[in-house]
XYZ file of C-alpha atoms in Angstrom:
450
model
C -47.931 13.189 5.413
C -51.641 14.851 5.689
C -50.704 17.693 3.213
C -53.021 17.067 0.177
C -50.541 18.667 -2.164
C -47.882 16.277 -0.620
C -49.935 13.368 -1.610
C -50.787 14.207 -4.627
C -47.211 14.701 -5.998
C -45.702 11.969 -4.293
C -48.287 9.304 -4.210
C -50.219 7.571 -1.754
C -47.551 4.733 -1.470
C -45.322 7.198 0.528
C -47.273 7.033 3.406
C -47.043 3.063 3.429
C -43.303 3.534 2.823
C -43.072 5.378 5.901
C -44.820 3.043 8.005
C -43.265 -0.168 7.291
C -39.669 1.985 7.784
C -41.249 2.977 10.991
C -42.281 -0.475 12.159
C -38.589 -1.905 10.917
C -37.316 0.854 13.404
C -39.323 -0.430 16.089
C -38.410 -3.836 15.764
C -34.781 -3.365 15.823
C -35.466 -1.385 18.716
C -37.578 -3.448 21.066
C -37.332 -7.167 19.462
C -36.110 -9.831 22.034
C -33.948 -11.603 19.776
C -30.359 -10.370 19.009
C -30.311 -11.486 15.000
C -33.627 -10.257 14.661
C -32.204 -6.895 15.841
C -29.126 -7.105 14.057
C -30.860 -8.203 10.651
C -33.276 -5.084 11.571
C -30.852 -2.597 11.481
C -28.615 -4.291 8.774
C -31.435 -3.674 6.275
C -31.810 0.052 7.388
C -27.959 0.374 6.556
C -28.472 -1.112 2.926
C -31.364 0.858 2.147
C -30.079 4.425 1.528
C -33.154 5.250 -0.589
C -35.752 5.247 2.545
C -33.266 8.004 4.170
C -36.212 10.260 3.702
C -38.601 8.139 5.948
C -35.418 7.447 8.480
C -34.588 10.904 9.023
C -37.979 11.482 10.721
C -37.477 12.995 14.084
C -38.959 9.889 15.836
C -37.271 7.599 13.827
C -33.990 9.270 14.778
C -34.535 9.152 18.240
C -35.072 5.509 18.266
C -32.058 4.773 16.497
C -30.200 6.742 18.894
C -31.843 4.217 21.851
C -29.990 1.252 19.761
C -26.671 2.737 20.593
C -26.733 1.015 23.756
C -27.726 -2.373 22.805
C -25.824 -5.324 24.287
C -24.450 -6.530 20.965
C -21.835 -4.495 19.455
C -22.453 -5.456 15.782
C -26.038 -4.081 16.043
C -24.132 -0.598 17.559
C -22.098 -0.509 14.931
C -24.355 -1.123 12.248
C -26.729 1.672 13.514
C -23.906 4.219 14.338
C -23.186 4.079 10.301
C -26.917 4.382 9.502
C -27.302 7.537 11.766
C -23.892 9.077 10.564
C -25.522 8.803 6.993
C -29.096 10.652 8.283
C -26.757 13.595 9.728
C -26.360 14.662 6.111
C -30.902 14.262 5.669
C -31.513 15.808 8.892
C -28.373 17.214 10.779
C -30.641 19.544 13.415
C -32.216 16.352 15.203
C -28.741 13.837 14.683
C -25.887 16.315 15.223
C -26.484 17.542 19.319
C -26.879 13.352 19.852
C -23.911 12.698 17.819
C -21.519 15.134 19.718
C -22.697 13.789 22.692
C -21.342 10.448 21.787
C -18.196 11.464 20.205
C -17.061 12.976 23.824
C -18.821 9.779 25.336
C -16.611 7.551 23.046
C -13.360 9.731 23.875
C -14.269 9.536 27.512
C -14.464 5.718 27.137
C -11.442 5.217 25.017
C -9.137 7.164 27.891
C -10.756 5.321 31.053
C -11.534 2.277 29.370
C -9.972 -0.711 31.619
C -9.639 -3.340 29.015
C -8.272 -3.720 25.444
C -11.489 -5.108 23.656
C -13.500 -1.822 25.300
C -11.010 0.571 23.880
C -10.966 -1.782 20.584
C -14.485 -1.286 20.495
C -14.705 2.872 21.421
C -12.037 2.917 18.367
C -13.907 1.245 15.940
C -16.864 2.942 16.862
C -15.304 6.441 16.314
C -13.955 4.848 12.520
C -17.625 4.060 11.712
C -18.676 7.188 12.913
C -15.877 9.538 11.095
C -16.365 7.353 7.385
C -19.930 7.411 7.398
C -20.328 11.526 8.665
C -17.188 12.822 7.196
C -18.503 16.612 7.215
C -20.482 16.796 10.261
C -17.809 14.815 12.688
C -14.906 17.389 11.232
C -14.477 19.828 13.490
C -13.696 17.303 16.100
C -10.789 15.511 14.478
C -8.166 17.252 16.394
C -9.951 16.155 19.716
C -10.106 12.398 18.434
C -6.285 12.352 17.245
C -5.040 14.235 20.425
C -6.763 11.442 21.999
C -5.887 8.712 19.797
C -1.790 9.418 20.007
C -0.500 9.174 23.082
C -1.944 5.160 22.932
C -0.238 4.195 19.736
C 3.252 3.287 20.958
C 1.939 1.419 23.883
C -1.015 -0.348 23.224
C -0.775 -4.040 22.353
C -0.274 -4.925 18.544
C -4.236 -5.418 17.748
C -5.016 -2.341 19.350
C -2.436 -0.146 18.103
C -3.520 -1.830 14.547
C -6.789 -0.080 15.209
C -5.606 3.261 16.373
C -3.147 3.309 13.448
C -6.275 2.649 11.374
C -7.997 5.232 12.940
C -5.132 7.754 12.098
C -5.300 6.984 8.442
C -9.203 7.877 8.669
C -8.695 11.219 10.353
C -6.089 11.993 8.199
C -8.690 11.495 4.943
C -11.078 14.198 6.750
C -9.006 16.552 8.525
C -5.004 15.970 7.216
C -4.775 19.967 8.407
C -5.150 19.305 12.067
C -2.430 16.580 12.205
C -0.186 18.682 10.741
C 1.028 20.380 14.394
C 1.653 16.597 15.868
C 3.087 14.973 12.833
C 6.556 14.596 14.126
C 5.173 12.728 17.454
C 2.908 10.623 14.809
C 5.772 9.758 12.080
C 8.255 8.574 14.963
C 5.106 6.004 16.395
C 4.607 5.256 12.901
C 8.377 4.196 11.947
C 8.484 2.611 15.445
C 5.544 0.187 14.228
C 6.723 -0.239 11.171
C 9.693 -1.888 12.470
C 7.794 -4.293 14.416
C 8.234 -7.050 12.076
C 6.441 -9.498 13.953
C 3.043 -8.403 13.647
C 1.801 -7.761 9.739
C -1.672 -6.857 10.513
C 0.318 -3.964 12.657
C 2.631 -2.813 9.777
C -0.012 -2.933 7.355
C -2.174 -0.592 9.315
C 1.336 1.870 9.940
C 1.831 1.709 5.797
C -1.752 2.863 5.484
C -1.556 5.517 7.915
C 1.829 6.932 6.552
C 0.467 6.869 2.760
C -2.370 8.706 4.286
C -0.675 10.845 6.310
C 1.881 11.651 3.066
C -1.079 12.124 0.787
C -3.646 14.622 2.589
C -1.060 16.233 5.345
C 1.341 17.432 3.093
C 4.127 15.159 5.112
C 6.274 14.407 1.700
C 9.845 13.754 1.813
C 10.844 15.132 5.249
C 10.246 11.672 6.552
C 13.117 10.236 4.547
C 15.438 13.056 5.865
C 14.365 13.015 9.508
C 14.519 8.833 9.280
C 16.896 7.766 6.992
C 16.018 4.271 7.695
C 12.648 4.261 6.283
C 13.395 4.151 2.775
C 15.467 0.814 3.566
C 12.480 -0.486 5.463
C 9.764 0.151 2.500
C 12.702 -1.772 0.250
C 12.503 -4.612 2.939
C 8.938 -4.979 2.552
C 8.823 -4.400 -1.076
C 11.235 -7.468 -1.178
C 10.713 -10.061 1.831
C 6.948 -9.750 1.921
C 4.414 -12.158 0.532
C 1.478 -10.679 0.902
C -0.009 -8.550 -1.965
C -1.196 -5.892 0.545
C 1.112 -5.344 2.141
C 3.297 -4.675 -0.925
C 0.710 -2.800 -2.623
C 0.372 -0.831 0.164
C 4.215 -0.313 0.079
C 4.411 0.618 -2.955
C 1.600 3.389 -2.833
C 3.366 4.786 0.472
C 6.927 4.946 -1.697
C 4.608 7.022 -4.284
C 2.853 9.330 -1.876
C 6.229 10.451 0.074
C 8.118 11.158 -3.166
C 11.782 11.450 -4.324
C 13.977 12.805 -1.864
C 17.302 14.758 -3.456
C 20.067 11.851 -3.051
C 22.646 14.701 -1.621
C 20.091 15.790 0.958
C 19.639 12.292 2.022
C 22.986 11.355 2.109
C 23.610 13.781 4.647
C 21.031 12.943 6.523
C 22.112 9.596 6.471
C 25.302 10.454 7.910
C 23.875 12.843 10.730
C 21.902 10.237 11.736
C 24.993 7.829 11.975
C 27.028 9.966 14.066
C 24.171 10.615 16.402
C 24.046 7.202 16.871
C 27.433 6.007 16.875
C 27.645 7.272 20.416
C 25.242 5.772 21.835
C 25.287 2.279 20.241
C 27.991 1.433 17.711
C 26.836 -1.888 16.620
C 23.409 -0.241 15.524
C 25.170 2.800 13.907
C 26.834 0.106 11.386
C 23.139 -1.523 10.697
C 22.062 2.003 10.140
C 25.113 2.839 7.570
C 24.238 -0.388 5.812
C 20.975 0.146 5.428
C 21.246 3.952 4.427
C 23.887 3.176 1.721
C 21.234 0.689 0.011
C 18.431 3.646 0.368
C 20.958 6.242 -0.981
C 22.035 4.513 -4.129
C 18.248 3.744 -4.591
C 17.744 7.313 -4.614
C 20.494 7.914 -7.027
C 19.318 5.654 -9.592
C 15.685 7.197 -8.948
C 17.011 10.593 -9.478
C 19.071 9.961 -12.536
C 16.566 7.727 -14.327
C 15.192 10.901 -16.082
C 18.492 12.752 -16.658
C 20.410 11.824 -19.592
C 23.383 14.172 -18.790
C 23.599 12.383 -14.990
C 23.395 9.118 -16.550
C 26.470 9.721 -19.138
C 28.284 11.407 -16.109
C 27.547 8.617 -13.992
C 28.495 5.758 -16.548
C 32.063 7.910 -16.821
C 32.344 7.561 -13.033
C 31.849 4.343 -12.546
C 34.683 3.464 -15.584
C 37.282 5.424 -13.675
C 36.142 3.784 -10.376
C 36.167 0.254 -12.161
C 40.088 0.873 -13.585
C 40.699 2.242 -10.075
C 39.801 -0.473 -8.354
C 39.793 -3.181 -10.963
C 36.274 -4.768 -10.321
C 32.580 -3.161 -10.769
C 31.416 -1.683 -7.916
C 27.921 -2.563 -6.017
C 24.961 -0.483 -7.158
C 21.425 0.099 -5.651
C 19.988 -3.136 -7.123
C 23.253 -5.222 -5.697
C 22.634 -3.744 -2.139
C 18.585 -4.488 -2.945
C 19.120 -8.248 -3.615
C 21.654 -8.995 -1.686
C 23.633 -10.538 -4.933
C 27.185 -10.457 -6.336
C 27.581 -7.722 -8.812
C 26.925 -9.434 -12.099
C 29.026 -8.313 -15.323
C 25.567 -6.715 -16.754
C 22.831 -6.137 -13.973
C 19.691 -8.448 -15.061
C 17.026 -6.147 -14.883
C 18.293 -2.765 -14.412
C 18.406 0.063 -17.316
C 21.171 -1.208 -19.667
C 24.555 0.333 -19.070
C 25.243 0.584 -23.084
C 22.050 2.858 -23.368
C 23.668 5.976 -21.351
C 24.049 8.699 -23.763
C 21.056 7.379 -26.257
C 17.394 9.663 -26.929
C 15.744 6.686 -25.155
C 13.135 7.184 -27.871
C 14.225 4.310 -30.447
C 13.171 0.667 -30.620
C 16.025 -0.681 -29.378
C 16.294 1.004 -26.398
C 12.797 -0.494 -25.372
C 13.581 -4.031 -26.687
C 16.718 -3.946 -24.369
C 14.804 -2.516 -21.140
C 12.279 -5.371 -22.040
C 14.786 -8.162 -22.655
C 16.605 -7.245 -19.363
C 13.148 -7.091 -17.248
C 12.270 -10.852 -18.745
C 15.897 -12.062 -17.976
C 15.559 -10.857 -14.620
C 12.411 -12.936 -14.005
C 14.097 -16.253 -15.655
C 17.182 -15.355 -13.105
C 15.036 -15.044 -10.319
C 14.376 -18.547 -8.721
C 11.676 -17.561 -6.691
C 9.957 -16.758 -9.812
C 9.690 -20.305 -11.288
C 6.108 -20.047 -12.044
C 6.649 -17.184 -14.163
C 9.739 -18.589 -16.111
C 7.519 -20.607 -19.041
C 6.028 -16.899 -19.658
C 8.664 -14.824 -19.521
C 10.944 -17.265 -21.754
C 7.298 -17.629 -24.262
C 7.334 -13.477 -24.097
C 11.079 -13.457 -25.450
C 10.250 -15.686 -28.231
C 7.372 -13.172 -29.407
C 10.066 -10.475 -29.136
C 12.649 -12.178 -31.305
C 10.070 -13.391 -33.774
C 9.493 -10.053 -35.643
C 13.407 -8.925 -35.080
C 14.839 -11.827 -36.726
C 18.515 -11.078 -37.276
C 18.100 -8.161 -35.299
C 17.825 -10.545 -31.993
C 21.621 -11.207 -32.087
C 22.618 -8.460 -29.164
C 20.841 -10.557 -26.418
C 21.822 -14.162 -27.659
C 24.504 -14.266 -25.450
C 22.552 -13.235 -22.232
C 18.956 -14.995 -23.478
C 20.556 -18.222 -24.302
C 22.068 -19.215 -21.071
C 18.900 -17.957 -18.982
C 16.944 -20.108 -20.613
C 18.948 -23.309 -20.030
C 19.385 -22.200 -16.374
C 15.443 -21.711 -16.371
C 15.316 -25.440 -17.556
C 17.583 -26.813 -15.068
C 15.433 -25.130 -12.323
C 11.931 -26.159 -13.669
C 10.140 -29.793 -12.940
C 10.743 -32.637 -14.851
C 7.515 -31.858 -17.030
C 8.369 -28.630 -17.873
C 11.424 -29.349 -19.938
C 10.350 -30.240 -22.896
C 8.822 -26.807 -23.108
C 11.985 -25.087 -23.062
C 13.267 -27.150 -25.416
C 10.713 -26.535 -27.959
C 11.479 -22.802 -27.191
C 15.291 -23.272 -27.849
C 13.989 -25.201 -31.284
C 12.081 -21.900 -31.899
C 14.754 -19.510 -30.795
C 17.217 -21.588 -33.324
C 15.240 -20.747 -35.924
C 14.407 -17.073 -35.456
C 18.438 -16.694 -35.278
C 19.542 -19.182 -37.671
C 23.182 -18.862 -38.043
C 24.008 -15.959 -35.403
C 23.296 -18.888 -32.461
C 26.290 -20.889 -33.507
C 28.713 -19.275 -30.643
C 26.108 -20.044 -28.466
C 24.916 -23.956 -29.051
C 27.871 -25.634 -26.879
C 25.906 -25.778 -23.736
C 22.923 -26.620 -25.526
C 24.337 -29.888 -27.275
C 25.828 -31.159 -23.715
C 22.058 -31.903 -22.905
């Protein structure tokens, strides 16, 4: 600080800032009040603009003393600060940081209580996130210490271990690849623990991160055919938005497996488990059938020729058995097969170019009808009915093909609605009559019964 050239360029205020930061670090180390120490390190964490001053050797040594503080929140916060300072002054930070990594791994391995293990895991996560570039060489050692403890750990500890796996995958995914089989087995077992939502959410995040950063795509479906059914069940049954968003992100990261390969993998899995447990094999067969049909639907989604072949095959099968066969959406929703599946790609659109306005109208109407038919989405019924009217207003007589399904759907939604909302549906039916005019005559009988 005594350099005249430095003072002339930086100004006299730099010495004041340096002294203030040094006093703040000293207060964080020597103050007897735990709240004062915590507030001091939180201010240091939020003041990244003063990293130049905090990166001095004396300040770094004082901050490392805080890693032995009795308050865990102080240790977590100061470790985040030290990890950030590794970019500012690695020569003074990294030697002590390496010893810190070894110390945390040793404590994790020989800790007596689950609380001590959870604290070690949390400190490791903070360190990896704060100093990704500098901790990268130690990702493999950290992962090899964490992986064997996932299966036997309690739910809370297992959740933190899986969060650590997700963090390690983002930092050094290539180091996890040699152990990907054991990791995938642990993640699938964690997903099967339906009694702990936090553990399942952490498993989803770990699976998504491994798929994105470790190249673990498609193969998990082949090795564990029940995985798709588990992810689909989360989308169907979970009400937590974070869980559903993470499940969708995981499905997107894993990619789409070839339906024929998936079917062969499911058959092989059923054959291997049939001898051990016949009841479990039967349950796996049902789940794999649902996932196979869903994979078939996704595979055919962008291939018009495949859709035409599929439509012809369904017609032959229907003629042979005398009734329509269940498809993926029927198994997914657990409903009986209707004459026309609400929300699916319209069956009369096979062979079309998928570029005309009629096709997009059909897909939109079917999506809105699916909402109206779902009694668990009653809070969205009014918006769906209103959207249908907005769509039909410019179509005028062009709405004729949809009236046979739209009128019953609105009436069914009105039956399920509260007494105060029925007036809205009556007004909606009136607007629909004014749009369709004489075309709505064949569908007025149920309306007159009101």
